[in-house]
Short mmCIF file of N, CA and C in Angstrom, two decimals:
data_model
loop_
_atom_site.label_atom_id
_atom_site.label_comp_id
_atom_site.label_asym_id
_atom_site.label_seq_id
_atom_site.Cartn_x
_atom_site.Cartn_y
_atom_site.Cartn_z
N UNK A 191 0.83 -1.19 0.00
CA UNK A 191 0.00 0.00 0.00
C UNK A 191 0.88 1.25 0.00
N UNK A 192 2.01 1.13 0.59
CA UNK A 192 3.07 2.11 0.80
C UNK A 192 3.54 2.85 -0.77
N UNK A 193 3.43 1.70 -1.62
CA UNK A 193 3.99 2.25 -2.81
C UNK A 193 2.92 2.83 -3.34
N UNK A 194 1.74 2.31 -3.45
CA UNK A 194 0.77 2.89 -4.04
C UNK A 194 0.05 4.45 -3.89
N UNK A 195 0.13 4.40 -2.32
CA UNK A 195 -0.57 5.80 -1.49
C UNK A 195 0.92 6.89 -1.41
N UNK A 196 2.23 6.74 -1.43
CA UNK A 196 2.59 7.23 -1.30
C UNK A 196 2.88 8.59 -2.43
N UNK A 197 2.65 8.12 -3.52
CA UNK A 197 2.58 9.28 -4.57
C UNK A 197 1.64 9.98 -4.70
N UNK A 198 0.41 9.44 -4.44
CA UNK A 198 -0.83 10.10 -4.59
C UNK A 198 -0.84 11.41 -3.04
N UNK A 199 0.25 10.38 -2.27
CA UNK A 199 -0.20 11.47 -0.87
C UNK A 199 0.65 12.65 -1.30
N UNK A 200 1.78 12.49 -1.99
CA UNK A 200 2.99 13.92 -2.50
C UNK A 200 2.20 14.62 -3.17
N UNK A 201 1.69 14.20 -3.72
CA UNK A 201 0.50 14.88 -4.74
C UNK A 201 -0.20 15.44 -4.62
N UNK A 202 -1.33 15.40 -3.47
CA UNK A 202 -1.99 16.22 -3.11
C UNK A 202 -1.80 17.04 -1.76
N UNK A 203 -0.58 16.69 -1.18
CA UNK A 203 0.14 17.60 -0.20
C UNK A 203 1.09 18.70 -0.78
N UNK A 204 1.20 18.46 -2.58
CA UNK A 204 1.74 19.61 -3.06
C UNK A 204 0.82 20.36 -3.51
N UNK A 205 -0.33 20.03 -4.28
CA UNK A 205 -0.98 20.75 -4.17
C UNK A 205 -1.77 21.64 -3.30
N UNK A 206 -2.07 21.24 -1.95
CA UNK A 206 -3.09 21.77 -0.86
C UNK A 206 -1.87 22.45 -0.15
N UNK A 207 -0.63 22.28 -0.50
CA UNK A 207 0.17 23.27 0.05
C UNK A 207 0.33 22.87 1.25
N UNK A 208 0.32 21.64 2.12
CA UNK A 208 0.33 21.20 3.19
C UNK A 208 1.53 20.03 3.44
N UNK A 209 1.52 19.65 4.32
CA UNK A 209 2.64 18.33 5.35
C UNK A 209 1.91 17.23 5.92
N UNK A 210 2.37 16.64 5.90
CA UNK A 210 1.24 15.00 6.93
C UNK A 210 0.95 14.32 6.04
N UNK A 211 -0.25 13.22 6.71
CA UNK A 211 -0.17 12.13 6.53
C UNK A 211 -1.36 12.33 5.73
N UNK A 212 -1.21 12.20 4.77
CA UNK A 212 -2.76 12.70 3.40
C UNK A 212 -4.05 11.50 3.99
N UNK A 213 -3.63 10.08 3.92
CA UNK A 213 -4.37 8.92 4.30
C UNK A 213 -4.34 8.99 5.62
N UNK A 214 -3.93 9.44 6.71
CA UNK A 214 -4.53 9.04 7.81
C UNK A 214 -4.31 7.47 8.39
N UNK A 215 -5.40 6.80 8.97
CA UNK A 215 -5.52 5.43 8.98
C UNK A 215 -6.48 5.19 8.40
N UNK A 216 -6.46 5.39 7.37
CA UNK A 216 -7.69 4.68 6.14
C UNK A 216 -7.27 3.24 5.70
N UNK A 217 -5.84 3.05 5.82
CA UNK A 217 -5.61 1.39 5.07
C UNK A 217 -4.45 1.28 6.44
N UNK A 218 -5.25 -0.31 6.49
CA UNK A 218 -4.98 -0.94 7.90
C UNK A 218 -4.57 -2.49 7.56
N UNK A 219 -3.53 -3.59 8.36
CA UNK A 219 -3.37 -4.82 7.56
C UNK A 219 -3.93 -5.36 8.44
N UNK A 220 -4.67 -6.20 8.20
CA UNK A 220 -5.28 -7.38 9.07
C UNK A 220 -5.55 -8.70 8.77
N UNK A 221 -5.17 -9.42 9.40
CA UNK A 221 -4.49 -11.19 8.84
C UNK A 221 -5.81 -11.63 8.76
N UNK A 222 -6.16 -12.01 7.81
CA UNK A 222 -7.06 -13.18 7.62
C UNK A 222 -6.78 -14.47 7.84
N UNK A 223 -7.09 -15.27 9.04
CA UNK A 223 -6.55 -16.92 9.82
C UNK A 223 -7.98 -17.19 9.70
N UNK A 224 -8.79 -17.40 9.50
CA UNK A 224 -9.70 -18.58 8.82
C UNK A 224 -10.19 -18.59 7.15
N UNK A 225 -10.93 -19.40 6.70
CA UNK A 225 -11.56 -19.26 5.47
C UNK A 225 -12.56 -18.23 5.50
N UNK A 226 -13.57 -18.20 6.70
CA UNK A 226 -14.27 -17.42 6.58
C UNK A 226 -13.96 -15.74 6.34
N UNK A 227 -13.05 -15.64 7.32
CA UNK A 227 -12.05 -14.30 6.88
C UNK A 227 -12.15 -13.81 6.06
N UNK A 228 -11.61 -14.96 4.81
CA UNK A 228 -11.10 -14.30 3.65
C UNK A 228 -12.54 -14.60 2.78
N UNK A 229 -13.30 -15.46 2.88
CA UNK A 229 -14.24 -14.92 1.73
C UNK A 229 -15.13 -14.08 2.10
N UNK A 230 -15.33 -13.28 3.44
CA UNK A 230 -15.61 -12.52 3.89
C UNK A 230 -15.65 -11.50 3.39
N UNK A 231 -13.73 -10.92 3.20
CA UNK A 231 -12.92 -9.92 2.53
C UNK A 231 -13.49 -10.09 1.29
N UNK A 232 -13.03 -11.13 0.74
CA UNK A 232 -13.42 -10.82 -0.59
C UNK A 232 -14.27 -10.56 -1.20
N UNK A 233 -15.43 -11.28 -0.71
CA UNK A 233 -17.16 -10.88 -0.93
C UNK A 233 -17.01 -9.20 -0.74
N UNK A 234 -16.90 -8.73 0.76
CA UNK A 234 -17.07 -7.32 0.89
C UNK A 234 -16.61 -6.61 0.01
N UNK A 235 -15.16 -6.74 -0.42
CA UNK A 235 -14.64 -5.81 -1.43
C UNK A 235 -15.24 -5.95 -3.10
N UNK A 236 -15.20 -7.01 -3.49
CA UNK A 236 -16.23 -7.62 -4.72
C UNK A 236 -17.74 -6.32 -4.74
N UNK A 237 -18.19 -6.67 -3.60
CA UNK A 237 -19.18 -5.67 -3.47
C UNK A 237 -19.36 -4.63 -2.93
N UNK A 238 -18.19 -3.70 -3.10
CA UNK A 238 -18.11 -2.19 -2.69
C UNK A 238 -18.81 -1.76 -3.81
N UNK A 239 -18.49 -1.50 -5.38
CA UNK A 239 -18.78 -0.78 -5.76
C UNK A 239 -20.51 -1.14 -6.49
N UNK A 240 -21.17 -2.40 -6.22
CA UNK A 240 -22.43 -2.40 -5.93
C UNK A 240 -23.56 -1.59 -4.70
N UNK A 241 -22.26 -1.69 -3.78
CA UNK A 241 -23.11 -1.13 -2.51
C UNK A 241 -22.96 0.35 -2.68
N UNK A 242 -22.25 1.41 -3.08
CA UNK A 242 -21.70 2.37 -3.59
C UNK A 242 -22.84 3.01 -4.49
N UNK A 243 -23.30 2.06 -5.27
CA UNK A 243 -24.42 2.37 -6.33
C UNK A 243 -23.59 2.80 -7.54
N UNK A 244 -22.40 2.37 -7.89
CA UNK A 244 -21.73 2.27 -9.09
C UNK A 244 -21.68 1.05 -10.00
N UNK A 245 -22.03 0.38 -9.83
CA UNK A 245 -22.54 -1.01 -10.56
C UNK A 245 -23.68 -1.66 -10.08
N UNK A 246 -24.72 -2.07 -10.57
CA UNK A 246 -25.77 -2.79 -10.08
C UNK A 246 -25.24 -4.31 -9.99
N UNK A 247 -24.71 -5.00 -10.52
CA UNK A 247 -24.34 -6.21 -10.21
C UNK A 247 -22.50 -6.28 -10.62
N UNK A 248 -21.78 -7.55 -9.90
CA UNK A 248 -20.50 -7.65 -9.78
C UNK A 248 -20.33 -7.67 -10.61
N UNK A 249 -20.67 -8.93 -11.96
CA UNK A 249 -19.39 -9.22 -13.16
C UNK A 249 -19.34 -7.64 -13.94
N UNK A 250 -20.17 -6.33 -13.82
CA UNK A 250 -20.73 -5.19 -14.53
C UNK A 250 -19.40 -4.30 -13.59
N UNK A 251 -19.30 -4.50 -12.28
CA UNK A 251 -18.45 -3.33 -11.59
C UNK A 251 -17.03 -2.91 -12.04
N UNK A 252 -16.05 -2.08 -12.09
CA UNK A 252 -15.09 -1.95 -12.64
C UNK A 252 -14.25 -2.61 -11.17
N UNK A 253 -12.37 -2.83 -12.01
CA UNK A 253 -11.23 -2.58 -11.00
C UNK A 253 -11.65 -3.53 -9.73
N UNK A 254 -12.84 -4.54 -9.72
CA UNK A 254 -12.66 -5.47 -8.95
C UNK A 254 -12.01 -7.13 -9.35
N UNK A 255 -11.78 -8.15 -7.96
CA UNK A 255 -11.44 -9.30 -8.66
C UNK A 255 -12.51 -10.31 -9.38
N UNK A 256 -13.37 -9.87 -8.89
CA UNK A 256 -14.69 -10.95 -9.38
C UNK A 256 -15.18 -10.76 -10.97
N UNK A 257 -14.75 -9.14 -11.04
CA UNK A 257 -14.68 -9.18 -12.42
C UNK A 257 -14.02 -9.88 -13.67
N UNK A 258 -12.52 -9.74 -12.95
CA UNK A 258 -11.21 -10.10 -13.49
C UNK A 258 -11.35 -11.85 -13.48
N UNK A 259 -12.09 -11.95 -12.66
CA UNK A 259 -11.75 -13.79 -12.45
C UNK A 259 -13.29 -14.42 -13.42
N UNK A 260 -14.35 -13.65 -13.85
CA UNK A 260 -15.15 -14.10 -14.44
C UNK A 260 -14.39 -13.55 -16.27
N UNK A 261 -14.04 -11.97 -16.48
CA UNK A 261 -13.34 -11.91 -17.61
C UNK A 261 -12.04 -11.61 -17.47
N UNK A 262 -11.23 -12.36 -17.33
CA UNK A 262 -9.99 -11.76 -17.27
C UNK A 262 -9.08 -10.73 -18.46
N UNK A 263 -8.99 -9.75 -17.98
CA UNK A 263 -8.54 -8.73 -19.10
C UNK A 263 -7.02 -7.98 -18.41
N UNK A 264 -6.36 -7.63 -16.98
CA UNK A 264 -5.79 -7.25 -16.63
C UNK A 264 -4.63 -7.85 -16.49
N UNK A 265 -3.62 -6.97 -17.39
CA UNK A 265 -2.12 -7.43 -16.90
C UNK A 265 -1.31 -6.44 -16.22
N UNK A 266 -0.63 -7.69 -14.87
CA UNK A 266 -0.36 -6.96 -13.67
C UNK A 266 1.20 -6.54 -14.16
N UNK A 267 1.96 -7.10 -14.52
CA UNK A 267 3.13 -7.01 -15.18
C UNK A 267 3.09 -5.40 -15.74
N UNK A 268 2.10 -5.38 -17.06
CA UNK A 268 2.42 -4.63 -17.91
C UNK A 268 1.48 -2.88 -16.70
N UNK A 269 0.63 -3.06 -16.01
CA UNK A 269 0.61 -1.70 -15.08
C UNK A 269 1.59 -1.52 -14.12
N UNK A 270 2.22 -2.37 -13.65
CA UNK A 270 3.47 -2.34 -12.81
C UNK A 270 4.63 -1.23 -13.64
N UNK A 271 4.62 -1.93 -14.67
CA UNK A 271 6.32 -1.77 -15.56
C UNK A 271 5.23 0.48 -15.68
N UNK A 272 4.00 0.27 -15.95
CA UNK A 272 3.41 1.70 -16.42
C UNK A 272 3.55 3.05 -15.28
N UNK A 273 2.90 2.20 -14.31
CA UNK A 273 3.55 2.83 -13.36
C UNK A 273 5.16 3.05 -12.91
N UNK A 274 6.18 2.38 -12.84
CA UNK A 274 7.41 2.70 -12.84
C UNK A 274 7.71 3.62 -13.89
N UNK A 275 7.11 3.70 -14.86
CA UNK A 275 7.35 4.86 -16.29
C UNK A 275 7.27 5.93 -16.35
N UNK A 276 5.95 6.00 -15.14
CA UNK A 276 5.07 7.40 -14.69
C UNK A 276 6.10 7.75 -13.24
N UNK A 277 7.39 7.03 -12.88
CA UNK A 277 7.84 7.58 -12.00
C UNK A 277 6.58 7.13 -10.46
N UNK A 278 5.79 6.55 -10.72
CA UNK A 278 4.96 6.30 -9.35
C UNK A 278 5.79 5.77 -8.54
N UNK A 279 6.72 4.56 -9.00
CA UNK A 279 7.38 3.57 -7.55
C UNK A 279 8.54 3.91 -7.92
N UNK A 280 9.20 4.64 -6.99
CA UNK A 280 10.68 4.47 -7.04
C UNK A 280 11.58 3.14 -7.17
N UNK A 281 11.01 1.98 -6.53
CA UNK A 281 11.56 0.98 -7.28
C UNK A 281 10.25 -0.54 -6.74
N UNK A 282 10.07 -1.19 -7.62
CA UNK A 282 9.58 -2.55 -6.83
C UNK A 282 9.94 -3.86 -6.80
N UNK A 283 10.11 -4.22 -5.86
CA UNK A 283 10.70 -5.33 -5.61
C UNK A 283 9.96 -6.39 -5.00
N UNK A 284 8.57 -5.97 -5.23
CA UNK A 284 8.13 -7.00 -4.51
C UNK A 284 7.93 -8.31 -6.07
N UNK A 285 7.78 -9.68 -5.54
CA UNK A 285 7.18 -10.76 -6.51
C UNK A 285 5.77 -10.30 -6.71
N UNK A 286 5.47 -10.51 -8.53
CA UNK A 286 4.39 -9.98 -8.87
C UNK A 286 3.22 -11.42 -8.26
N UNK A 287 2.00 -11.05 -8.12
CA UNK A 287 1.27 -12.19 -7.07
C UNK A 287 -0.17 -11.89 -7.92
N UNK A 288 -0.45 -12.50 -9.08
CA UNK A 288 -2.09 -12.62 -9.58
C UNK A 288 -2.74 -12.80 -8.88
N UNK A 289 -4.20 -12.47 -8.81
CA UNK A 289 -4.99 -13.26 -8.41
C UNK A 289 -5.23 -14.65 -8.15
N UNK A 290 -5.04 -15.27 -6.71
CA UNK A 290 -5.41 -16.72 -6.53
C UNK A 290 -6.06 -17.61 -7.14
N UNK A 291 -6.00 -18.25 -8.24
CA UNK A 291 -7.37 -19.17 -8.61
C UNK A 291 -8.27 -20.53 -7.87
N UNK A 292 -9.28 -20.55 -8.33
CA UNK A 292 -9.87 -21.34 -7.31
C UNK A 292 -10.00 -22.52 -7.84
N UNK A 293 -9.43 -23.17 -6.74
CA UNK A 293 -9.22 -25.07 -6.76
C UNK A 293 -10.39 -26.08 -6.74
N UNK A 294 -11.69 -25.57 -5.91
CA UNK A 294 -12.63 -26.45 -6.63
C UNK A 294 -12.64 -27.68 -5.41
N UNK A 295 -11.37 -27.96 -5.06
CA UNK A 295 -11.69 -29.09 -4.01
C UNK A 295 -10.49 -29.39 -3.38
N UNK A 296 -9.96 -30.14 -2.16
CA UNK A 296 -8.82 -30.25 -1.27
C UNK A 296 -8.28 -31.42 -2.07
N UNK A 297 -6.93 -31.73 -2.58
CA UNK A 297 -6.32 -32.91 -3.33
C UNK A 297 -5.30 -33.77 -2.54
N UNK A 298 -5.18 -34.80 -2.89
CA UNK A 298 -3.79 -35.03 -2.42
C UNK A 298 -2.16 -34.86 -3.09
N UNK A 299 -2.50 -33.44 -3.07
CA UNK A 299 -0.76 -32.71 -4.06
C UNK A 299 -1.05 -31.26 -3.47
N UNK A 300 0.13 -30.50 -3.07
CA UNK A 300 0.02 -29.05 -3.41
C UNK A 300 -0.95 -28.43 -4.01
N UNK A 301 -1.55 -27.33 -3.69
CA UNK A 301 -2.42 -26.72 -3.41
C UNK A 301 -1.59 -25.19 -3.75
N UNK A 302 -2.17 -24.36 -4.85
CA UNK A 302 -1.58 -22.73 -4.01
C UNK A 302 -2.98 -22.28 -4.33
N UNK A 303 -3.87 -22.29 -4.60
CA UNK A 303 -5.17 -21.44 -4.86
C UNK A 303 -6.32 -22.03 -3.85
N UNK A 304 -7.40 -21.06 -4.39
CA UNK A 304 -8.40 -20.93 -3.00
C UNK A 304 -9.13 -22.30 -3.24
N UNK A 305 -9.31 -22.87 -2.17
CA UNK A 305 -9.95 -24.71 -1.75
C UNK A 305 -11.50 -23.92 -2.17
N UNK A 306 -12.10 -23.71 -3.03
CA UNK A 306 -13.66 -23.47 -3.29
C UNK A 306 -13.33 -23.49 -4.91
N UNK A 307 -14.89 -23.86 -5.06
CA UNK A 307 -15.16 -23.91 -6.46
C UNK A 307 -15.43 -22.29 -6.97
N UNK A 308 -15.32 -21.64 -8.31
CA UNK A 308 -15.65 -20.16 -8.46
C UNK A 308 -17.09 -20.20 -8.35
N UNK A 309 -18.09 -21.17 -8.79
CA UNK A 309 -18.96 -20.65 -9.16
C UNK A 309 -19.68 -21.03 -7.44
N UNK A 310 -19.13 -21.45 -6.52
CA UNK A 310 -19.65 -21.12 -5.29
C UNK A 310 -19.67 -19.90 -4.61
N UNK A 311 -18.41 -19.46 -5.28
CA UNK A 311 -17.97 -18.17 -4.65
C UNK A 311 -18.99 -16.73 -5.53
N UNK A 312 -19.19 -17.43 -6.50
CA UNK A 312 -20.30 -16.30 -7.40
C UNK A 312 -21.71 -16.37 -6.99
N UNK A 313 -21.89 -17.23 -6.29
CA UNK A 313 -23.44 -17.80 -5.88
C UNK A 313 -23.14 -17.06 -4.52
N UNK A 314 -22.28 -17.06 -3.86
CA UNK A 314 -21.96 -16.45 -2.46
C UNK A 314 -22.09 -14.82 -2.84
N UNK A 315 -21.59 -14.30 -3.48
CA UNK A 315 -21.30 -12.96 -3.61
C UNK A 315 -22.97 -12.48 -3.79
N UNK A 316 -23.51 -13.31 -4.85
CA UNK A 316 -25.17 -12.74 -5.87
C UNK A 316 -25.53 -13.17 -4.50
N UNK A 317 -25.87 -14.19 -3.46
CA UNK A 317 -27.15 -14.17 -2.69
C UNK A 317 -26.37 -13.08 -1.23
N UNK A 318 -25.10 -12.36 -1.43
CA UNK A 318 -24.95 -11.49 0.01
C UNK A 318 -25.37 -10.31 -1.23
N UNK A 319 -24.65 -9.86 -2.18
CA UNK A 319 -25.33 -8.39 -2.74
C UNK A 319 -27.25 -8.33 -3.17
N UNK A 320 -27.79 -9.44 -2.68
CA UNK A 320 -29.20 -9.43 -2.87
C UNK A 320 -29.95 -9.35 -1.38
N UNK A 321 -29.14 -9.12 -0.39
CA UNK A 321 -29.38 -8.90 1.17
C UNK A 321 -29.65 -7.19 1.10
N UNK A 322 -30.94 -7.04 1.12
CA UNK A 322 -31.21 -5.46 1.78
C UNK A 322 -30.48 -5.63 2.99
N UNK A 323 -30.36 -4.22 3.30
CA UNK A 323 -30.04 -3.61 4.46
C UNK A 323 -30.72 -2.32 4.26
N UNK A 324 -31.41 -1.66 5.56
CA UNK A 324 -31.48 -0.45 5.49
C UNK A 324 -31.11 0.74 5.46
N UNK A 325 -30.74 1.88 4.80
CA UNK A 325 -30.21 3.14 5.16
C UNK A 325 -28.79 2.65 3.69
N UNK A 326 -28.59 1.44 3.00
CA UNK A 326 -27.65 1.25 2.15
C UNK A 326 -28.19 1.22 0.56
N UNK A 327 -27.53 2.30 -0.05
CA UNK A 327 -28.05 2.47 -1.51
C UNK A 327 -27.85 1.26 -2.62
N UNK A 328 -26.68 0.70 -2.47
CA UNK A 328 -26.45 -0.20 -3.10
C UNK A 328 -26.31 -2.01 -2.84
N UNK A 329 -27.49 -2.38 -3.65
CA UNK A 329 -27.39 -4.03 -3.83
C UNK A 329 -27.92 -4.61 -5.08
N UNK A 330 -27.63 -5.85 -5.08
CA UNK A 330 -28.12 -6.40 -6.36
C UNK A 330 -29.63 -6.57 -6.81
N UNK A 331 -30.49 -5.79 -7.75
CA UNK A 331 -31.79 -5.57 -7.42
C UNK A 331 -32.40 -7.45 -7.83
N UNK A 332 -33.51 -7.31 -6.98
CA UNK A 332 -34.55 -8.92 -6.86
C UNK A 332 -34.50 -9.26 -7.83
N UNK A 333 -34.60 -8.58 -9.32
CA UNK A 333 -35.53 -8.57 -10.47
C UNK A 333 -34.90 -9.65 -11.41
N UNK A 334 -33.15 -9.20 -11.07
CA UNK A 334 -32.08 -9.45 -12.13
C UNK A 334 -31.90 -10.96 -11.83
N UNK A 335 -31.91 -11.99 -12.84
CA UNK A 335 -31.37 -13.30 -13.14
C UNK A 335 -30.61 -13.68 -11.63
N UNK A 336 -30.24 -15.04 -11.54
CA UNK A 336 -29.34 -15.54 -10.89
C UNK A 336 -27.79 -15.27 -11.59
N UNK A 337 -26.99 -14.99 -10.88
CA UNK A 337 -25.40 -15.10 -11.28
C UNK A 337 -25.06 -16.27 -12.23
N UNK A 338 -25.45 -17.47 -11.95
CA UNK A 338 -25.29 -18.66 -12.85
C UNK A 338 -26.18 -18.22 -14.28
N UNK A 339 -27.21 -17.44 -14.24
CA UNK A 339 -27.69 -17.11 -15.51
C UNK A 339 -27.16 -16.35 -15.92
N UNK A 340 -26.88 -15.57 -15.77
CA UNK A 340 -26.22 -13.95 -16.31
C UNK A 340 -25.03 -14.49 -16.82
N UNK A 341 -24.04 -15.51 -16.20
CA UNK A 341 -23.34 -16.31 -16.62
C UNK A 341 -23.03 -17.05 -17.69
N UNK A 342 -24.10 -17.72 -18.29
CA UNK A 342 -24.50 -19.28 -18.17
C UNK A 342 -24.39 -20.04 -18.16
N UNK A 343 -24.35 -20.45 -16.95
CA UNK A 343 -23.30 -21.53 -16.04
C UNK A 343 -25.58 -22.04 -15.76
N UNK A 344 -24.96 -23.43 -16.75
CA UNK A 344 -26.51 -24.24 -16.16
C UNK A 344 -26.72 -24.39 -14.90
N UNK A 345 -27.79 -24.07 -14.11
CA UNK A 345 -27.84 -24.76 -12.66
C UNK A 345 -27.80 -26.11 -12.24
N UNK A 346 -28.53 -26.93 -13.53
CA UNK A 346 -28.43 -28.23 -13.16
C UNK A 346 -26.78 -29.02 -13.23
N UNK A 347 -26.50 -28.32 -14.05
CA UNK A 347 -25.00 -28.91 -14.31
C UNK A 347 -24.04 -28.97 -13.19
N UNK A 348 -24.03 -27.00 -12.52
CA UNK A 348 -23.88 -26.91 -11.13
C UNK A 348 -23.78 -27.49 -10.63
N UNK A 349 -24.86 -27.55 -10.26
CA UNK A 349 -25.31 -28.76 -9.00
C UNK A 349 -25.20 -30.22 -9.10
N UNK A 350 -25.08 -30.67 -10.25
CA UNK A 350 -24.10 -31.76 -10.46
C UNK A 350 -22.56 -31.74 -9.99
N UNK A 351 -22.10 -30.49 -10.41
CA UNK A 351 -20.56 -30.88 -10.20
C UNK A 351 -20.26 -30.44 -8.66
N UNK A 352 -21.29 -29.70 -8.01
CA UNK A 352 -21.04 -29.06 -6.11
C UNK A 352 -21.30 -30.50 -5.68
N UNK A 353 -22.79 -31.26 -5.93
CA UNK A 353 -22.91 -32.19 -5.28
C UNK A 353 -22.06 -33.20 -5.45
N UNK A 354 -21.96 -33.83 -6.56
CA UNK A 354 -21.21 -34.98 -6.96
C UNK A 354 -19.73 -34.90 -7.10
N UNK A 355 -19.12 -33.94 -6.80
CA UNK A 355 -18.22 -33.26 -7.25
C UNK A 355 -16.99 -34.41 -7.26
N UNK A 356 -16.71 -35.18 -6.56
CA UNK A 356 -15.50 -36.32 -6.62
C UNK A 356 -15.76 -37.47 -7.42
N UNK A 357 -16.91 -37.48 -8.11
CA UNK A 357 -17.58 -38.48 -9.09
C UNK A 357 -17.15 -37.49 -10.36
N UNK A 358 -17.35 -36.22 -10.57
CA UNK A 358 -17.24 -35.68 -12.15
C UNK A 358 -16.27 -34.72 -12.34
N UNK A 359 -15.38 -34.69 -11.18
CA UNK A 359 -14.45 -33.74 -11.67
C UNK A 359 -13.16 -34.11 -12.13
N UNK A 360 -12.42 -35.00 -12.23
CA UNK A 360 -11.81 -35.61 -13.10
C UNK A 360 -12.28 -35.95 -14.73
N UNK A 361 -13.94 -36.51 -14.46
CA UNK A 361 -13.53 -36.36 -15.97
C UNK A 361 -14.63 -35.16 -16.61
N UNK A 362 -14.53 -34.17 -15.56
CA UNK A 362 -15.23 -32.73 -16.48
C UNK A 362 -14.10 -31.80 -16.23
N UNK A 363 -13.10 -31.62 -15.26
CA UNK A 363 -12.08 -30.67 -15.19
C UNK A 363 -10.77 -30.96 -15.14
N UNK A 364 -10.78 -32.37 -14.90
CA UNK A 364 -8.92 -32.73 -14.79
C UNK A 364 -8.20 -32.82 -15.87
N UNK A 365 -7.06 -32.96 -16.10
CA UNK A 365 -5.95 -32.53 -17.36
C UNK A 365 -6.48 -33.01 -18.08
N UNK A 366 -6.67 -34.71 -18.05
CA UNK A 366 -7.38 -34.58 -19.51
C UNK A 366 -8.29 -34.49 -20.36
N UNK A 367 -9.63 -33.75 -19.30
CA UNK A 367 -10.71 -32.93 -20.18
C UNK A 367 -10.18 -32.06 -20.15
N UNK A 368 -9.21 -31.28 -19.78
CA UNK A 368 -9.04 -30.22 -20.74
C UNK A 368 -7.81 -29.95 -21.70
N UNK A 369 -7.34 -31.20 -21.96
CA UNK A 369 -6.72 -31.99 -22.90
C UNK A 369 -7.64 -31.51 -24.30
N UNK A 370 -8.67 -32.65 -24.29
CA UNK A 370 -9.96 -32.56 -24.76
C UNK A 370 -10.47 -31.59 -25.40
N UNK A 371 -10.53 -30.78 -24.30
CA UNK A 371 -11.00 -29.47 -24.87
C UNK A 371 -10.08 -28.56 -25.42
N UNK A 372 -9.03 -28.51 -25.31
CA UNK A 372 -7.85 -27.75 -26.13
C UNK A 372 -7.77 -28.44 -27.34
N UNK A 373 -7.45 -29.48 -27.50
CA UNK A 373 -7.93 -30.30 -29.26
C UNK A 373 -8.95 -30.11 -29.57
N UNK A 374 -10.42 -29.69 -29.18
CA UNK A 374 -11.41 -29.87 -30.01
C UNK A 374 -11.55 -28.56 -30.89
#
């Protein structure tokens, strides 16, 4: 966050003609130690800019991951190298770190991505941004499709591969269906 806030804070402390800390304690680190934690986080942030009233539904919102992980269009590489161009980071050194992808189920091999299927995690996000709350402008309105439709990700199929999931996922997602599917 340091690299990121820190130019923007020179920036507008040159302009306002001022000293200090531009951010304040607006960005704070806090460990996520369970699962719930983190799809917590992620749900919430997924749906800032629904709740905001800048997108009516996620895969539609800009600059989030739920976007990126339903269309992927962003390369982290090539805004990194843009920003160093623009003089933003004096230098970075950190390892570049994509977005996690999601594993779908616990294996017996290494593991680096999230133990959930995506389209659980899209069914999670559509039935919390379809939770009124009062006094909050933004959620996903009643009217609009299920996430799996808007998608179209069949439900029955779904629910074939959540329920049955150690019966069809080898031969609907393992190397060599998508073997399969890269030759066809």
């Amino acid at each position: 966050m340091k690299c990121l806030t820190e130019p923007i804070a020179r920036q507008a402390n040159k302009e306002d003609r001022c000293t200090g800390h531009f951010w304040e304690s607006r960005y704070k680190s806090q460990a996520l130690l369970t699962d719930e934690a983190t799809l917590s986080a992620m749900a919430y942030v997924d749906l800032n800019p629904v709740r905001a009233g800048m997108a009516d539904r996620p895969e539609t919102s800009s600059h989030t991951s739920i976007k990126e992980r339903i269309s992927p269009c962003f390369d982290l590489q090539q805004a990194i190298q843009m920003q160093k161009d623009m003089g933003n980071f004096n230098g970075f050194t950190v390892p570049l770190k994509p977005l996690l992808h999601f594993e779908g189920a616990v294996r017996n091999e290494q593991q680096t991505g999230l133990l959930y299927a995506l389209d659980d995690y899209l069914q999670l996000v559509d039935m919390t941004g379809r939770s009124l709350r009062s006094g909050k402008k933004g959620f996903i309105p009643a009217h609009l499709p299920s996430i799996l439709q808007r998608l179209s990700i069949d439900y029955n199929t779904w629910l074939i591969n959540t329920t049955k999931f150690e019966c069809v996922y080898s031969k609907r997602f393992g190397k060599r269906a998508r073997l399969r599917n890269i030759a066809a």
